[in-house]
mmCIF file of C-alpha atoms in Angstrom:
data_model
loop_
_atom_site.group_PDB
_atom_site.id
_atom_site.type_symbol
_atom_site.label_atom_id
_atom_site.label_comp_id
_atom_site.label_asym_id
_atom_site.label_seq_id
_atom_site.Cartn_x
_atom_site.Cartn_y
_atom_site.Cartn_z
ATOM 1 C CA UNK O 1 -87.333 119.639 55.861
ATOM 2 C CA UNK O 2 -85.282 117.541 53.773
ATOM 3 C CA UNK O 3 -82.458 118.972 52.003
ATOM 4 C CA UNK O 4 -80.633 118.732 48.211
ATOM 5 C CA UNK O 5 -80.523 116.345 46.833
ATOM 6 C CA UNK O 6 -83.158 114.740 48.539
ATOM 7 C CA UNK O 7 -86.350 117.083 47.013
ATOM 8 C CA UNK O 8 -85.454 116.867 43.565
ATOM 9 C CA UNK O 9 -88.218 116.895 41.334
ATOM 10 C CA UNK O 10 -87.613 114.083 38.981
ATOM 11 C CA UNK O 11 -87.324 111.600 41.816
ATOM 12 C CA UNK O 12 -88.642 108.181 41.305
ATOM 13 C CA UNK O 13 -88.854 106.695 44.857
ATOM 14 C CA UNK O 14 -90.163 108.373 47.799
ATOM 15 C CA UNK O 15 -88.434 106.884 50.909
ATOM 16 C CA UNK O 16 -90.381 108.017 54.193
ATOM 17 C CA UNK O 17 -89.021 108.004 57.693
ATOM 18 C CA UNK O 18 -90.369 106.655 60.972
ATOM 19 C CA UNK O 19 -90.585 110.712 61.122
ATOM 20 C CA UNK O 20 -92.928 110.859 58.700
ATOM 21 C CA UNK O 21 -90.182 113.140 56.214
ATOM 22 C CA UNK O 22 -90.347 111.918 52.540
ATOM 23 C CA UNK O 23 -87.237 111.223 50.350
ATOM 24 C CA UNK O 24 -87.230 112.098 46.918
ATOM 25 C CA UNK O 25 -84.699 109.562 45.829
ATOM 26 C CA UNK O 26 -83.592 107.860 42.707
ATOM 27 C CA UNK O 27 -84.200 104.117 42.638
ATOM 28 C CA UNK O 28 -81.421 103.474 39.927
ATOM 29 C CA UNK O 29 -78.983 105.129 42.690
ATOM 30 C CA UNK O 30 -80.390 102.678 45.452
ATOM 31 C CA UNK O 31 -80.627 99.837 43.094
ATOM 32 C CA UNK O 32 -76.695 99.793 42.134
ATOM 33 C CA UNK O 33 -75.861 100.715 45.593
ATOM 34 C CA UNK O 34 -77.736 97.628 47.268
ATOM 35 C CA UNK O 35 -78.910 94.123 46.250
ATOM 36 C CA UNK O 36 -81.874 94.588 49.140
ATOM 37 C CA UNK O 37 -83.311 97.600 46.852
ATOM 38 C CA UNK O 38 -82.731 96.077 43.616
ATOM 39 C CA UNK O 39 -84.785 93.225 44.627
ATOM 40 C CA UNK O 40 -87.675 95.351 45.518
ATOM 41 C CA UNK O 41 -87.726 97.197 42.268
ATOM 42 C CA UNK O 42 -87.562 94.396 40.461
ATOM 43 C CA UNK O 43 -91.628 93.997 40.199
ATOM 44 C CA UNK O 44 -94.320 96.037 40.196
ATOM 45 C CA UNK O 45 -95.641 96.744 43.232
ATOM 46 C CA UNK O 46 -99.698 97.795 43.033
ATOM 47 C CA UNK O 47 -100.338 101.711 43.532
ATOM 48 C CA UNK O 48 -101.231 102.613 46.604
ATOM 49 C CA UNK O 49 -103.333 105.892 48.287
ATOM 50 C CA UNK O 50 -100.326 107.217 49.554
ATOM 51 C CA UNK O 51 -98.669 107.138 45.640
ATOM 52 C CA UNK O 52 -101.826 108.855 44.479
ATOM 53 C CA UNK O 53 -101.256 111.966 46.569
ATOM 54 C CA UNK O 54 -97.349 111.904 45.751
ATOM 55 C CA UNK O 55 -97.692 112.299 41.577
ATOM 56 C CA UNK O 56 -97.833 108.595 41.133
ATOM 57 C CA UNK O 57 -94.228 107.886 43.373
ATOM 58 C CA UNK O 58 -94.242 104.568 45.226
ATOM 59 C CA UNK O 59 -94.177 105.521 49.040
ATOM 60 C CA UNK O 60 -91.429 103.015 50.731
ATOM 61 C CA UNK O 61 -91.499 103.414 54.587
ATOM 62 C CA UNK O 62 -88.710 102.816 56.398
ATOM 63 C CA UNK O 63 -87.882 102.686 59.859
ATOM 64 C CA UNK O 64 -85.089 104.942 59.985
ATOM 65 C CA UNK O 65 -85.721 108.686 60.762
ATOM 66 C CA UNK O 66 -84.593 111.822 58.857
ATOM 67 C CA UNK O 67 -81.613 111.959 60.371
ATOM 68 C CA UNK O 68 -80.152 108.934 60.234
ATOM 69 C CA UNK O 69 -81.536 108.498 56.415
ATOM 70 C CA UNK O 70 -80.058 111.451 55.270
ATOM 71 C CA UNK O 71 -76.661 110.570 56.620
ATOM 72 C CA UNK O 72 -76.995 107.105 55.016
ATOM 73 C CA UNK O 73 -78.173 108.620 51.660
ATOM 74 C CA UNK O 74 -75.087 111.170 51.556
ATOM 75 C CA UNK O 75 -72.656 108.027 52.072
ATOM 76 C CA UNK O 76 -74.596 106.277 48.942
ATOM 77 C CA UNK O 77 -75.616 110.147 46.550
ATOM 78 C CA UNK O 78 -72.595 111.420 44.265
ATOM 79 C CA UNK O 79 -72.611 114.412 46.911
ATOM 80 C CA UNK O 80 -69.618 115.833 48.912
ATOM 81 C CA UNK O 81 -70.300 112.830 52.245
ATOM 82 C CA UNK O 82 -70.308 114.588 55.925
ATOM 83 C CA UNK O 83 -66.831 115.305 56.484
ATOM 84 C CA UNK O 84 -66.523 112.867 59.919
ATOM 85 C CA UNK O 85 -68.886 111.175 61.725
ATOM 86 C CA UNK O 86 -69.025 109.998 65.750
ATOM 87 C CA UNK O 87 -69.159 106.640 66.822
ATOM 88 C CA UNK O 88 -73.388 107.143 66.992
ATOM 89 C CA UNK O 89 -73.412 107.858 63.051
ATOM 90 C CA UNK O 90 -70.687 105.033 62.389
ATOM 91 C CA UNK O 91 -72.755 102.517 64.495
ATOM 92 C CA UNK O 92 -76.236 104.286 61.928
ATOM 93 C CA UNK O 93 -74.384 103.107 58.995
ATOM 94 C CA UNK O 94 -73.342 99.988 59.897
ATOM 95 C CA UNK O 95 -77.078 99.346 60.690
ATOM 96 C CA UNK O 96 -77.988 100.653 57.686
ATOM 97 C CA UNK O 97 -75.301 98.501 55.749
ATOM 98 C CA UNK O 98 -76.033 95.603 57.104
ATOM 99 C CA UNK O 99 -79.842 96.171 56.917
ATOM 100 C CA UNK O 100 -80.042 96.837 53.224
ATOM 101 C CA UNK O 101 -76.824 95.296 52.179
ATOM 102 C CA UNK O 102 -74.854 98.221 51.085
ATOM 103 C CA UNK O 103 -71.902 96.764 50.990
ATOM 104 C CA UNK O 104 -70.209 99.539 49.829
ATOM 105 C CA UNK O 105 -70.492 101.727 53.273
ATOM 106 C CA UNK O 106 -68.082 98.743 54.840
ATOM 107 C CA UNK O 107 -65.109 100.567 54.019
ATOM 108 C CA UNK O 108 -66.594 103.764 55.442
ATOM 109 C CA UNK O 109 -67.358 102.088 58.458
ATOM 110 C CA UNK O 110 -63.970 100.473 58.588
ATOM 111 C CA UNK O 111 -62.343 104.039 58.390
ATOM 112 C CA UNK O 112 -64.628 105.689 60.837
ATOM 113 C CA UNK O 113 -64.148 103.195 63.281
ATOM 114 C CA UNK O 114 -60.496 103.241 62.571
ATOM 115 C CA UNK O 115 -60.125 107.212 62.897
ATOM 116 C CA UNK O 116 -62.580 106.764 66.435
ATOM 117 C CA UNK O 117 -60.607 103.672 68.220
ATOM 118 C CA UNK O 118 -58.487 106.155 70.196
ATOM 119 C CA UNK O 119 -61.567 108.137 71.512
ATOM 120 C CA UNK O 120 -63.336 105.310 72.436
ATOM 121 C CA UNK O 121 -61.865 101.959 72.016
ATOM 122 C CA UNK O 122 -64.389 100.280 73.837
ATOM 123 C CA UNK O 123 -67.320 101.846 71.653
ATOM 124 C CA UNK O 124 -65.366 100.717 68.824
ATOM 125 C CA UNK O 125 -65.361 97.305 69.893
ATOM 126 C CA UNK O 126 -68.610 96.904 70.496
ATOM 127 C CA UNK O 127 -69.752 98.350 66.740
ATOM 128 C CA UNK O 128 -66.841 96.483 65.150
ATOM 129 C CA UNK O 129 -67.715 92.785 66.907
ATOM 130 C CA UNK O 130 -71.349 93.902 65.993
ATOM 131 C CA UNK O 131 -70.990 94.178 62.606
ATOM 132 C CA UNK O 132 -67.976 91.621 61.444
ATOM 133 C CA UNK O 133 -65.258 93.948 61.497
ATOM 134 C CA UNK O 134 -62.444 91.526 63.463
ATOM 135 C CA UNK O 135 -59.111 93.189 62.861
ATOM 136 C CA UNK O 136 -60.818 96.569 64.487
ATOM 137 C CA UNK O 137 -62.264 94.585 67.032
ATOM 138 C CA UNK O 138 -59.097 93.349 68.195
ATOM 139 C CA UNK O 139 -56.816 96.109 67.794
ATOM 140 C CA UNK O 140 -60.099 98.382 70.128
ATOM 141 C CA UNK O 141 -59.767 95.733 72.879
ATOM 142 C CA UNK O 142 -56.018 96.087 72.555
ATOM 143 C CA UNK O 143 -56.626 99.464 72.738
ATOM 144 C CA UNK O 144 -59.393 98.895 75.864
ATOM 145 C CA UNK O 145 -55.731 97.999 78.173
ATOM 146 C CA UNK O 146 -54.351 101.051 78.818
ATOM 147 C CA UNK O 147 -57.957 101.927 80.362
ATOM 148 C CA UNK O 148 -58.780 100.753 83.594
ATOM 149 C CA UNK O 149 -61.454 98.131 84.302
ATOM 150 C CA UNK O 150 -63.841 100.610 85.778
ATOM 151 C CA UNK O 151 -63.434 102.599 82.474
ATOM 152 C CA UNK O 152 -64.242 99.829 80.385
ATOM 153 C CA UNK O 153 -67.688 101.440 79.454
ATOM 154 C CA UNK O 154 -69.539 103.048 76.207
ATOM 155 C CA UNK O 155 -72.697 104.394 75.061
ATOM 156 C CA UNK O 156 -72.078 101.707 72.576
ATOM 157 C CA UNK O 157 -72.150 98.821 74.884
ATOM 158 C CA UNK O 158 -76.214 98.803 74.946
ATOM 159 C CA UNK O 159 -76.534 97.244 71.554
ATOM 160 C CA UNK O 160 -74.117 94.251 72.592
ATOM 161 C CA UNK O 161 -74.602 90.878 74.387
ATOM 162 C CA UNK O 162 -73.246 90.661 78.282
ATOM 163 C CA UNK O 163 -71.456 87.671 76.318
ATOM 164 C CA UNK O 164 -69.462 89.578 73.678
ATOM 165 C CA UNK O 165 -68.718 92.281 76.697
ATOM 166 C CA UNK O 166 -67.989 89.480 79.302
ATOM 167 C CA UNK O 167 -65.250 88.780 76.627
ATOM 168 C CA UNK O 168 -63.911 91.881 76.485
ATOM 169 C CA UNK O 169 -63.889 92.144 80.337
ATOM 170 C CA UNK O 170 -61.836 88.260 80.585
ATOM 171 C CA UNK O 171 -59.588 89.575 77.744
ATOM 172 C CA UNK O 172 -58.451 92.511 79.670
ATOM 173 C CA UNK O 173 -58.537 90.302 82.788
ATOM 174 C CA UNK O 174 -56.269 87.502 81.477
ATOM 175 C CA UNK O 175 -53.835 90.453 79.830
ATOM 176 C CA UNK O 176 -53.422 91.763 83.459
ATOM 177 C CA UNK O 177 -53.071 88.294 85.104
ATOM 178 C CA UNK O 178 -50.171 87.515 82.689
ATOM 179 C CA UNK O 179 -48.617 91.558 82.696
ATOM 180 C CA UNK O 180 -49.161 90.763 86.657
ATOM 181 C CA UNK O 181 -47.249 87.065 86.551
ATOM 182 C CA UNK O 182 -44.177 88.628 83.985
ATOM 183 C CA UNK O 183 -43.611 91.435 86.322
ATOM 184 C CA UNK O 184 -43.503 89.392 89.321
ATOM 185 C CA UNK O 185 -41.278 86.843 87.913
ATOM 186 C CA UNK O 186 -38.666 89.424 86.887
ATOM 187 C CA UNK O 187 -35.927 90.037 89.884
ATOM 188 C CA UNK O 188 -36.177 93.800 90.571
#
C-alpha cells in the first residue's frame, strides 16, 4: 500500500504504477518540479472510465513501479527524503530525472554518486557517463585503477554500451602501459 503523503485525500492526480498502485499526488507539486508534467497539465485531457471510478481524478500510468515512484516522489514532496540511497536507487532517479526532466534531482544524483564512487567506482561510472555527469565519470574511472582489470565489473554495467565500457577498459589499459613504461625507465 502506498504510504503518506501519497493517499492524501485532496489529491488531484492519480499516478499509477506498472504495479498497478495508485498515487494520490498533487499536480501543482509535479508541475513546478518538472517541465514534462507541466506540459501535460496544461490542457484538458477528456475523462476517462478509470477517472470515473477514482472521484473524477485523471489516472496517469506510468511505467515505473511503487517502489521506484515512491522514492522519486520523496526526492520531489516537502517530506524528510530517504536518508541514502545505493547505486540501484541513484541509477532510479537519474532515470526518472532524465525521463520527466526533473532537473532538480541532478544535484541529488551528483551527491549520491559522489558519496558511492568509493564502493563502486565502476558502477558509478557507468550511471554518471549515462546520464551527463563528466567530472564523476572521470574521477570513478580514476577511481576504477587501483582495481584490477578482472574487477572492473558492476551490476551497473548492463545499462551501458560495450563502447562506453570498452573505454573504460583502454583507459585503464593505457594508464598501466604508461605506469608500466615510467617504472621501467626509472634506474632501480
Amino acid at each position: 500500500l502506498v504510504k503518506a503523503p501519497f493517499d492524501h485525500e485532496r489529491a488531484d492526480l492519480i499516478l499509477r504504477t506498472s504495479d498497478h498502485v495508485d498515487f494520490r499526488v498533487f499536480k501543482i507539486i509535479l508541475s513546478l518540479a518538472s517541465p514534462f508534467f507541466a506540459g501535460m497539465f496544461e490542457f484538458p485531457q477528456p475523462t476517462s472510465e478509470s477517472e470515473k471510478k477514482n472521484g473524477g481524478l485523471q489516472v496517469v500510468v506510468v511505467s515505473e513501479n511503487s517502489k521506484v515512484l515512491d522514492l522519486c516522489l520523496r526526492h520531489l514532496y516537502p517530506v524528510p527524503s530517504p536518508a541514502t540511497a545505493g547505486l540501484w536507487d541513484t541509477h532510479m532517479l537519474a532515470e526518472f530525472a532524465r525521463k520527466y526532466e526533473v532537473d532538480a534531482l541532478k544535484s541529488v544524483v551528483a551527491r549520491y554518486l559522489a558519496d558511492l564512487i568509493r564502493d563502486d567506482p565502476v558502477g558509478v561510472y557507468a550511471i554518471a557517463v549515462t546520464y551527463g555527469f563528466e567530472s564523476i565519470a572521470a574521477n570513478a574511472a580514476r577511481l576504477s585503477l587501483k582495481l584490477p582489470m578482472t574487477r572492473l565489473q558492476s551490476p551497473q554495467l548492463r545499462f551501458i554500451t560495450a563502447e562506453t565500457y570498452g573505454e573504460l577498459i583502454q583507459y585503464h589499459t593505457t594508464c598501466g602501459d604508461a605506469a608500466s613504461a615510467v617504472a621501467s625507465k626509472r634506474e632501480w
